[in-house]
Tab-separated table of C-alpha atoms and ligand atoms in Angstrom:
chain	number	residue	atom	x	y	z
A	22	MET	CA	-10.870	184.997	-79.829
A	23	GLN	CA	-7.445	184.106	-80.932
A	24	THR	CA	-5.457	180.986	-79.280
A	25	PRO	CA	-3.588	179.886	-77.364
A	26	TYR	CA	-4.568	181.572	-74.191
A	27	TYR	CA	-5.055	180.726	-70.625
A	28	LEU	CA	-8.564	181.194	-69.317
A	29	ILE	CA	-9.244	181.735	-65.757
A	30	ASP	CA	-12.660	181.147	-64.861
A	31	ARG	CA	-13.612	183.306	-61.542
A	32	SER	CA	-17.029	180.672	-60.655
A	33	ARG	CA	-14.411	177.817	-60.746
A	34	LEU	CA	-11.885	179.671	-58.629
A	35	GLN	CA	-14.843	180.729	-56.280
A	36	ARG	CA	-15.359	177.107	-55.400
A	37	ASN	CA	-12.121	176.950	-54.084
A	38	LEU	CA	-12.182	180.204	-52.233
A	39	ASP	CA	-15.363	179.233	-50.401
A	40	LYS	CA	-13.396	176.329	-49.151
A	41	ILE	CA	-10.803	178.337	-48.209
A	42	ALA	CA	-12.936	180.908	-46.108
A	43	TRP	CA	-14.723	177.963	-44.406
A	44	LEU	CA	-11.376	176.609	-43.255
A	45	ARG	CA	-10.339	179.825	-42.215
A	46	GLU	CA	-13.540	180.202	-40.090
A	47	ALA	CA	-13.551	176.796	-38.522
A	48	SER	CA	-9.982	176.354	-38.006
A	49	GLY	CA	-8.797	180.131	-37.314
A	50	ALA	CA	-5.677	179.183	-39.234
A	51	LYS	CA	-5.063	182.406	-41.936
A	52	ALA	CA	-4.410	181.231	-45.645
A	53	LEU	CA	-1.869	183.258	-47.524
A	54	LEU	CA	-1.340	182.631	-51.239
A	55	ALA	CA	1.838	180.808	-52.425
A	56	LEU	CA	2.758	183.115	-55.256
A	57	LYS	CA	5.264	180.707	-57.030
A	58	CYS	CA	1.904	178.699	-57.701
A	59	PHE	CA	-0.317	181.620	-59.347
A	60	ALA	CA	0.496	185.155	-59.370
A	61	THR	CA	-2.062	186.145	-62.268
A	62	TRP	CA	-2.810	189.524	-60.082
A	63	SER	CA	-6.190	190.134	-62.282
A	64	VAL	CA	-8.109	188.205	-60.485
A	65	PHE	CA	-6.321	188.988	-56.653
A	66	ASP	CA	-9.471	191.118	-56.436
A	67	GLN	CA	-11.714	188.133	-55.998
A	68	MET	CA	-8.726	185.746	-54.313
A	69	SER	CA	-8.084	188.824	-51.826
A	70	ARG	CA	-11.297	188.845	-50.122
A	71	TYR	CA	-11.290	185.114	-49.058
A	72	MET	CA	-7.260	184.748	-48.182
A	73	ASP	CA	-5.328	186.792	-45.732
A	74	GLY	CA	-2.527	187.678	-48.092
A	75	THR	CA	0.297	186.260	-50.017
A	76	THR	CA	3.815	184.512	-49.289
A	77	SER	CA	6.705	184.514	-51.447
A	78	SER	CA	9.982	182.838	-52.769
A	79	SER	CA	11.802	186.200	-54.168
A	80	LEU	CA	12.289	190.122	-53.890
A	81	PHE	CA	9.871	190.231	-57.233
A	82	GLU	CA	7.351	188.157	-55.462
A	83	VAL	CA	6.964	190.009	-52.454
A	84	LYS	CA	6.824	192.978	-54.402
A	85	LEU	CA	3.919	191.725	-56.294
A	86	GLY	CA	1.925	190.223	-53.076
A	87	HIS	CA	2.215	193.784	-51.146
A	88	GLU	CA	1.531	195.947	-54.081
A	89	LYS	CA	-1.418	194.085	-55.806
A	90	PHE	CA	-2.691	191.724	-53.224
A	91	GLY	CA	-2.244	193.296	-49.716
A	92	GLY	CA	-2.964	191.932	-46.629
A	93	GLU	CA	-0.238	190.167	-44.891
A	94	THR	CA	3.261	189.892	-47.112
A	95	HIS	CA	5.304	187.276	-46.000
A	96	ALA	CA	8.985	187.076	-47.055
A	97	TYR	CA	10.523	183.969	-47.442
A	98	SER	CA	13.487	183.200	-49.881
A	99	VAL	CA	15.742	180.151	-50.021
A	100	ALA	CA	18.736	182.906	-50.058
A	101	TYR	CA	18.691	186.498	-49.981
A	102	GLY	CA	21.624	188.928	-51.354
A	103	GLU	CA	22.725	191.812	-49.487
A	104	ASP	CA	21.345	193.863	-52.741
A	105	GLU	CA	17.840	193.184	-52.226
A	106	ILE	CA	17.304	192.537	-48.161
A	107	ASP	CA	16.309	196.244	-47.568
A	108	GLU	CA	13.576	195.957	-50.439
A	109	VAL	CA	12.371	192.651	-49.326
A	110	LEU	CA	12.192	194.285	-45.513
A	111	GLU	CA	9.974	196.969	-46.625
A	112	ASN	CA	7.741	195.328	-48.904
A	113	CYS	CA	6.993	192.112	-46.268
A	114	ASP	CA	5.243	191.848	-42.596
A	115	LYS	CA	7.275	188.875	-41.645
A	116	ILE	CA	10.520	187.534	-43.109
A	117	ILE	CA	11.120	183.795	-42.737
A	118	PHE	CA	14.874	182.958	-43.079
A	119	ASN	CA	15.946	179.540	-44.576
A	120	SER	CA	19.015	178.822	-42.648
A	121	ILE	CA	20.855	180.414	-39.240
A	122	GLY	CA	23.436	181.793	-41.503
A	123	GLN	CA	20.750	184.114	-43.376
A	124	LEU	CA	18.931	184.993	-40.147
A	125	SER	CA	22.847	185.702	-38.575
A	126	ARG	CA	23.717	187.456	-41.522
A	127	PHE	CA	20.824	189.890	-41.893
A	128	ARG	CA	20.140	190.322	-37.888
A	129	ALA	CA	20.960	193.777	-37.678
A	130	GLN	CA	18.865	194.791	-40.987
A	131	SER	CA	16.008	192.934	-39.944
A	132	GLU	CA	16.052	193.796	-35.986
A	133	GLY	CA	12.601	194.998	-35.464
A	134	LYS	CA	10.236	192.860	-38.255
A	135	ILE	CA	8.843	190.158	-37.111
A	136	ARG	CA	11.299	186.955	-38.133
A	137	GLY	CA	10.730	183.350	-38.488
A	138	LEU	CA	12.915	180.404	-39.467
A	139	ARG	CA	12.165	177.735	-42.128
A	140	VAL	CA	12.369	174.238	-40.204
A	141	ASN	CA	12.956	170.806	-42.128
A	142	PRO	CA	11.384	168.258	-40.432
A	143	GLN	CA	12.938	165.571	-42.400
A	144	VAL	CA	9.737	163.944	-43.823
A	145	SER	CA	7.405	164.698	-46.502
A	146	THR	CA	5.038	163.202	-48.668
A	147	SER	CA	6.786	163.728	-52.109
A	148	ASP	CA	7.859	160.452	-54.229
A	149	PHE	CA	9.572	163.055	-56.420
A	150	ASP	CA	13.144	163.585	-55.527
A	151	LEU	CA	13.338	166.654	-57.500
A	152	ALA	CA	10.085	168.131	-55.331
A	153	ASP	CA	11.079	166.373	-51.691
A	154	PRO	CA	11.972	169.167	-49.807
A	155	ALA	CA	12.756	166.160	-47.055
A	156	ARG	CA	15.548	164.808	-49.640
A	157	PRO	CA	18.864	163.434	-48.522
A	158	PHE	CA	21.328	166.790	-48.013
A	159	SER	CA	18.336	169.471	-48.358
A	160	ARG	CA	18.872	172.993	-48.221
A	161	LEU	CA	15.647	173.726	-47.481
A	162	GLY	CA	15.544	174.994	-43.614
A	163	GLU	CA	17.128	174.183	-40.643
A	164	HIS	CA	16.514	170.521	-38.785
A	165	ASP	CA	18.545	170.260	-35.695
A	166	PRO	CA	16.226	171.166	-32.680
A	167	ALA	CA	19.362	171.766	-30.612
A	168	VAL	CA	21.180	174.065	-33.264
A	169	ILE	CA	17.794	175.977	-33.718
A	170	GLU	CA	17.138	176.511	-30.083
A	171	ALA	CA	20.129	178.460	-29.834
A	172	VAL	CA	18.509	181.320	-32.160
A	173	LEU	CA	14.954	181.008	-30.600
A	174	ASP	CA	15.070	184.323	-29.398
A	175	GLN	CA	15.589	185.919	-32.690
A	176	VAL	CA	12.524	184.329	-34.294
A	177	SER	CA	8.923	184.374	-33.287
A	178	GLY	CA	7.774	181.438	-35.803
A	179	PHE	CA	8.582	178.636	-38.149
A	180	MET	CA	7.496	177.741	-41.220
A	181	PHE	CA	7.552	174.015	-42.028
A	182	HIS	CA	6.840	173.214	-45.674
A	183	ASN	CA	6.927	169.094	-46.315
A	184	ASN	CA	3.489	168.511	-48.037
A	185	CYS	CA	3.323	168.175	-51.863
A	186	GLU	CA	-0.197	167.490	-53.496
A	187	ASN	CA	-1.053	165.577	-50.092
A	188	GLU	CA	-4.339	164.669	-50.635
A	189	ASP	CA	-4.429	162.323	-47.740
A	190	PHE	CA	-5.665	163.598	-44.435
A	191	ASP	CA	-4.236	160.979	-42.141
A	192	ARG	CA	-1.048	161.269	-43.867
A	193	PHE	CA	-1.002	165.165	-42.853
A	194	ASP	CA	-2.113	164.152	-39.836
A	195	ALA	CA	0.926	161.662	-38.873
A	196	MET	CA	3.654	164.321	-40.426
A	197	LEU	CA	2.066	167.067	-38.038
A	198	THR	CA	2.693	164.437	-35.014
A	199	VAL	CA	6.141	164.058	-36.606
A	200	ILE	CA	6.534	167.812	-36.007
A	201	GLU	CA	4.983	168.022	-32.706
A	202	GLU	CA	7.361	165.449	-31.477
A	203	ARG	CA	10.493	166.697	-32.612
A	204	PHE	CA	9.993	170.160	-32.253
A	205	GLY	CA	6.857	171.038	-30.147
A	206	PRO	CA	9.015	172.179	-27.228
A	207	LEU	CA	10.171	175.157	-29.458
A	208	ILE	CA	6.874	175.947	-30.720
A	209	GLU	CA	5.264	176.016	-27.461
A	210	ARG	CA	7.620	179.258	-27.373
A	211	LEU	CA	6.742	180.750	-30.645
A	212	ASP	CA	3.924	182.812	-31.630
A	213	TRP	CA	3.059	181.762	-35.099
A	214	VAL	CA	3.601	178.147	-37.068
A	215	SER	CA	2.962	178.363	-41.234
A	216	LEU	CA	2.572	174.697	-42.336
A	217	GLY	CA	3.311	175.835	-45.747
A	218	GLY	CA	0.992	174.786	-48.923
A	219	GLY	CA	1.075	171.130	-50.274
A	220	ILE	CA	-2.122	170.275	-48.953
A	221	HIS	CA	-5.168	169.278	-51.239
A	222	PHE	CA	-7.554	170.452	-49.031
A	223	THR	CA	-9.909	171.933	-52.039
A	224	GLY	CA	-9.946	168.745	-53.717
A	225	GLU	CA	-13.217	166.548	-53.918
A	226	ASN	CA	-14.032	164.325	-50.906
A	227	TYR	CA	-11.166	165.880	-48.653
A	228	PRO	CA	-11.822	165.889	-45.389
A	229	LEU	CA	-12.318	169.313	-44.826
A	230	ALA	CA	-13.859	169.250	-40.958
A	231	LYS	CA	-11.241	166.939	-39.822
A	232	LEU	CA	-8.351	169.288	-41.181
A	233	ALA	CA	-9.825	172.187	-39.209
A	234	ALA	CA	-10.124	170.301	-36.356
A	235	ARG	CA	-6.848	169.178	-36.039
A	236	LEU	CA	-5.098	172.934	-37.156
A	237	LYS	CA	-7.137	174.396	-34.102
A	238	ALA	CA	-6.186	171.830	-31.814
A	239	PHE	CA	-2.691	172.374	-32.960
A	240	ALA	CA	-3.145	175.873	-32.612
A	241	GLU	CA	-4.800	175.853	-29.177
A	242	LYS	CA	-1.810	173.618	-27.738
A	243	TYR	CA	0.830	175.475	-28.712
A	244	GLY	CA	-0.825	179.151	-28.492
A	245	VAL	CA	0.170	179.717	-31.993
A	246	GLN	CA	-1.202	181.761	-35.040
A	247	VAL	CA	-1.169	178.781	-37.509
A	248	TYR	CA	-0.686	179.990	-41.430
A	249	LEU	CA	-1.472	177.836	-44.456
A	250	GLU	CA	0.670	178.466	-47.735
A	251	PRO	CA	-1.753	177.035	-50.692
A	252	GLY	CA	-0.789	177.584	-54.182
A	253	GLU	CA	-2.719	174.813	-56.082
A	254	ALA	CA	-5.181	174.175	-53.679
A	255	ALA	CA	-6.282	178.026	-53.984
A	256	ILE	CA	-6.577	177.858	-57.839
A	257	THR	CA	-7.081	174.223	-58.599
A	258	GLY	CA	-9.316	173.807	-61.703
A	259	ALA	CA	-9.283	177.349	-61.915
A	260	ALA	CA	-8.025	177.797	-65.491
A	261	THR	CA	-7.842	176.020	-68.672
A	262	LEU	CA	-5.590	176.283	-71.418
A	263	GLU	CA	-7.488	177.042	-74.775
A	264	VAL	CA	-5.277	175.603	-77.857
A	265	THR	CA	-6.220	175.233	-81.960
A	266	VAL	CA	-5.382	171.977	-83.744
A	267	LEU	CA	-2.845	173.041	-86.360
A	268	ASP	CA	-2.254	169.854	-88.251
A	269	THR	CA	-2.971	166.159	-87.765
A	270	LEU	CA	-0.462	163.092	-89.234
A	271	ASN	CA	-0.476	159.423	-88.408
A	272	ASN	CA	2.778	157.803	-87.303
A	273	GLY	CA	1.493	154.576	-85.965
A	274	LYS	CA	-0.739	156.357	-83.898
A	275	ASP	CA	-3.183	159.099	-84.577
A	276	LEU	CA	-1.490	162.517	-83.845
A	277	ALA	CA	-2.465	166.045	-83.559
A	278	ILE	CA	-0.373	169.424	-83.176
A	279	VAL	CA	-1.478	172.212	-81.568
A	280	ASP	CA	-0.560	175.884	-81.055
A	281	SER	CA	0.996	175.521	-77.851
A	282	SER	CA	3.907	173.783	-76.019
A	283	ILE	CA	4.014	171.447	-73.164
A	284	GLU	CA	7.654	172.594	-72.731
A	285	ALA	CA	7.131	176.450	-72.745
A	286	HIS	CA	3.136	176.451	-71.376
A	287	MET	CA	2.699	173.942	-69.214
A	288	LEU	CA	6.522	173.113	-67.933
A	289	ASP	CA	5.572	171.376	-64.904
A	290	LEU	CA	4.137	168.512	-66.606
A	291	LEU	CA	7.347	167.616	-68.343
A	292	ILE	CA	9.143	168.188	-65.662
A	293	TYR	CA	6.966	165.368	-63.550
A	294	ARG	CA	6.135	163.216	-66.363
A	295	GLU	CA	2.647	163.634	-65.785
A	296	SER	CA	-0.231	164.067	-68.673
A	297	ALA	CA	-2.220	167.131	-69.347
A	298	LYS	CA	-6.174	166.335	-68.681
A	299	ILE	CA	-8.737	167.026	-71.603
A	300	LEU	CA	-12.567	166.484	-70.688
A	301	PRO	CA	-14.499	163.985	-71.010
A	302	ASP	CA	-11.851	161.539	-72.302
A	303	THR	CA	-14.006	159.323	-73.353
A	304	GLY	CA	-14.972	157.801	-77.177
A	305	PRO	CA	-13.331	155.923	-79.650
A	306	HIS	CA	-10.845	158.048	-81.193
A	307	LYS	CA	-7.900	157.930	-79.705
A	308	VAL	CA	-5.095	161.090	-80.155
A	309	MET	CA	-2.104	161.906	-79.006
A	310	VAL	CA	-2.016	165.423	-78.430
A	311	CYS	CA	1.355	167.296	-79.255
A	312	GLY	CA	2.815	170.594	-78.956
A	313	LYS	CA	4.475	172.832	-81.638
A	314	SER	CA	8.176	173.217	-80.274
A	315	CYS	CA	10.693	171.092	-81.737
A	316	LEU	CA	11.503	169.147	-78.453
A	317	ALA	CA	10.574	165.495	-79.561
A	318	GLY	CA	8.715	164.796	-76.265
A	319	ASP	CA	6.618	167.950	-76.350
A	320	ILE	CA	3.484	165.922	-75.999
A	321	PHE	CA	0.561	166.969	-73.514
A	322	GLY	CA	-0.592	163.086	-74.070
A	323	GLU	CA	-3.119	160.738	-75.422
A	324	PHE	CA	-6.902	161.269	-75.001
A	325	SER	CA	-9.869	159.643	-76.352
A	326	PHE	CA	-12.190	161.626	-78.335
A	327	GLU	CA	-15.908	161.370	-79.359
A	328	GLU	CA	-14.904	162.601	-83.461
A	329	PRO	CA	-11.763	162.409	-85.227
A	330	VAL	CA	-9.468	165.315	-84.772
A	331	LYS	CA	-9.070	167.569	-87.243
A	332	VAL	CA	-7.048	170.693	-88.002
A	333	GLY	CA	-9.155	173.840	-86.450
A	334	ASP	CA	-11.009	171.889	-83.727
A	335	ARG	CA	-10.425	173.818	-80.670
A	336	LEU	CA	-9.214	171.944	-77.237
A	337	SER	CA	-9.219	172.791	-73.790
A	338	ILE	CA	-6.594	171.416	-71.401
A	339	GLU	CA	-7.820	171.601	-68.129
A	340	ASN	CA	-6.057	172.466	-64.763
A	341	ALA	CA	-3.729	175.259	-66.587
A	342	ALA	CA	-3.785	177.463	-63.568
A	343	GLY	CA	-0.877	176.284	-60.917
A	344	TYR	CA	2.828	176.670	-62.104
A	345	THR	CA	2.031	177.480	-65.841
A	346	MET	CA	1.750	181.036	-65.905
A	347	VAL	CA	4.372	181.659	-63.527
A	348	LYS	CA	6.761	179.606	-65.355
A	349	LYS	CA	5.497	179.936	-69.163
A	350	ASN	CA	8.765	180.893	-71.378
A	351	TRP	CA	10.118	181.660	-75.124
A	352	PHE	CA	11.436	178.191	-76.141
A	353	ASN	CA	11.344	178.394	-79.787
A	354	GLY	CA	9.693	181.642	-80.064
A	355	VAL	CA	6.068	179.897	-80.035
A	356	LYS	CA	3.264	182.481	-79.519
A	357	MET	CA	2.831	182.758	-75.588
A	358	PRO	CA	-0.755	182.327	-74.433
A	359	ALA	CA	-2.886	185.369	-73.548
A	360	ILE	CA	-4.428	185.272	-70.122
A	361	ALA	CA	-8.182	186.017	-70.498
A	362	ILE	CA	-11.095	185.909	-67.635
A	363	ARG	CA	-14.229	184.271	-67.849
A	364	GLU	CA	-16.656	186.656	-65.463
A	365	GLU	CA	-18.770	184.921	-63.278
A	366	ASN	CA	-21.761	186.452	-65.658
A	367	GLY	CA	-20.066	183.950	-68.448
A	368	GLU	CA	-18.393	187.155	-70.539
A	369	ILE	CA	-14.845	186.403	-71.478
A	370	ARG	CA	-12.302	189.443	-71.348
A	371	THR	CA	-8.742	189.465	-71.936
A	372	VAL	CA	-6.607	190.840	-69.711
A	373	ARG	CA	-3.104	190.317	-71.163
A	374	GLU	CA	-1.877	189.543	-74.939
A	375	PHE	CA	1.921	188.923	-75.586
A	376	GLY	CA	3.565	189.446	-79.318
A	377	TYR	CA	6.631	189.739	-80.971
A	378	GLU	CA	7.842	192.827	-78.965
A	379	ASP	CA	7.497	190.849	-75.432
A	380	PHE	CA	9.589	188.004	-77.131
A	381	ARG	CA	12.107	190.547	-78.040
A	382	SER	CA	12.447	192.474	-75.195
A	383	ALA	CA	12.856	189.133	-73.024
A	384	LEU	CA	16.362	189.242	-74.409
A	385	SER	CA	18.868	192.004	-75.707
B	5	LIG	C1	7.450	176.973	-48.813
B	5	LIG	C2	6.440	176.795	-49.734
B	5	LIG	N1	5.304	176.977	-49.875
B	5	LIG	C3	3.882	177.034	-50.129
B	5	LIG	C4	3.951	175.966	-51.282
B	5	LIG	C5	2.944	176.011	-52.272
B	5	LIG	O1	2.549	174.682	-52.414
B	5	LIG	P1	1.482	174.408	-53.083
B	5	LIG	O2	1.313	174.704	-54.968
B	5	LIG	O3	1.649	172.509	-53.371
B	5	LIG	O4	0.084	174.150	-52.400
B	5	LIG	C6	5.309	175.553	-51.495
B	5	LIG	C7	5.484	175.044	-52.960
B	5	LIG	O5	6.460	174.652	-53.274
B	5	LIG	C8	6.615	175.912	-51.185
B	5	LIG	O6	7.778	175.702	-51.122
């Protein structure tokens, strides 16, 4: 198969889905896929059997969730425009407003719909201010219990999202306690609470049973339906980016240039200054794997290989499902990776290819 392509592996995906199914059963919480992280709908047939629906960040995501995933469709956006609100309402079961300003502005249009409000508990697990919902002056949600109480009759639920790749159950537990202390009296008057995404509960060694017990206790204490909005946790480890080495050189280090670009195809790694992952990453030959765009820092990372890397070698970059396909772009006109699925019987099927026509039609 011609590289580059994202390869989604249904068996690996299933491992996460099995954990989600167990957590739903044990905790009573519902799980909605966060489309901002992963929206490759060719595997929604599999995911929708283990998850309750989707949550969204825009009109287009809410439409996609409604059309391709089904189940419960939550609509959320940092801000809706007058031109899109009616279509959002047509495509969702619940609408969550980011601010009291938006709730008031669209109060009449959303009458009769299940409504919620994003609440910012002003604590988070993110150290990276770019991704920290609790950063100073954050626009993500209302934070003052007294101000929120004044509109409580207009909503039946809250959405909190303050975890970020949080692998630490105790940290999650402590932050939920902060939420309870600050907003408990309000939560008691609600029907549902979404605790957002960012909980890395499908990771190895995560104490899933503790999480289930904590969510169940929370739901029972306040009499609410709990929702989780896993993005990364739903698809972690489920895809690779398959690339081919186009050139090698040594500029003090051994370099390999591949037919992909971190900026165009795995943008989050660049934004958060993280290295990609190539396994097993053991062996005596250290090589810096670089992208083919003109960006000087278009570098996937440095990896250890058993053999020297040569032109024509195929490399497989791990963890390529989350925040990759949803963010890919046409920078430098680098060929956009196709999307392929490895079925459970091992067969690989290409579900989408991109060519020059797509590049041209993305602009005018
Ligand atoms: C409101 C909301 N829900 C869910 C998610 C998904 O988070 P993750 O992919 O870390 O699980 C995000 C991510 O930014 C979010 O902002």
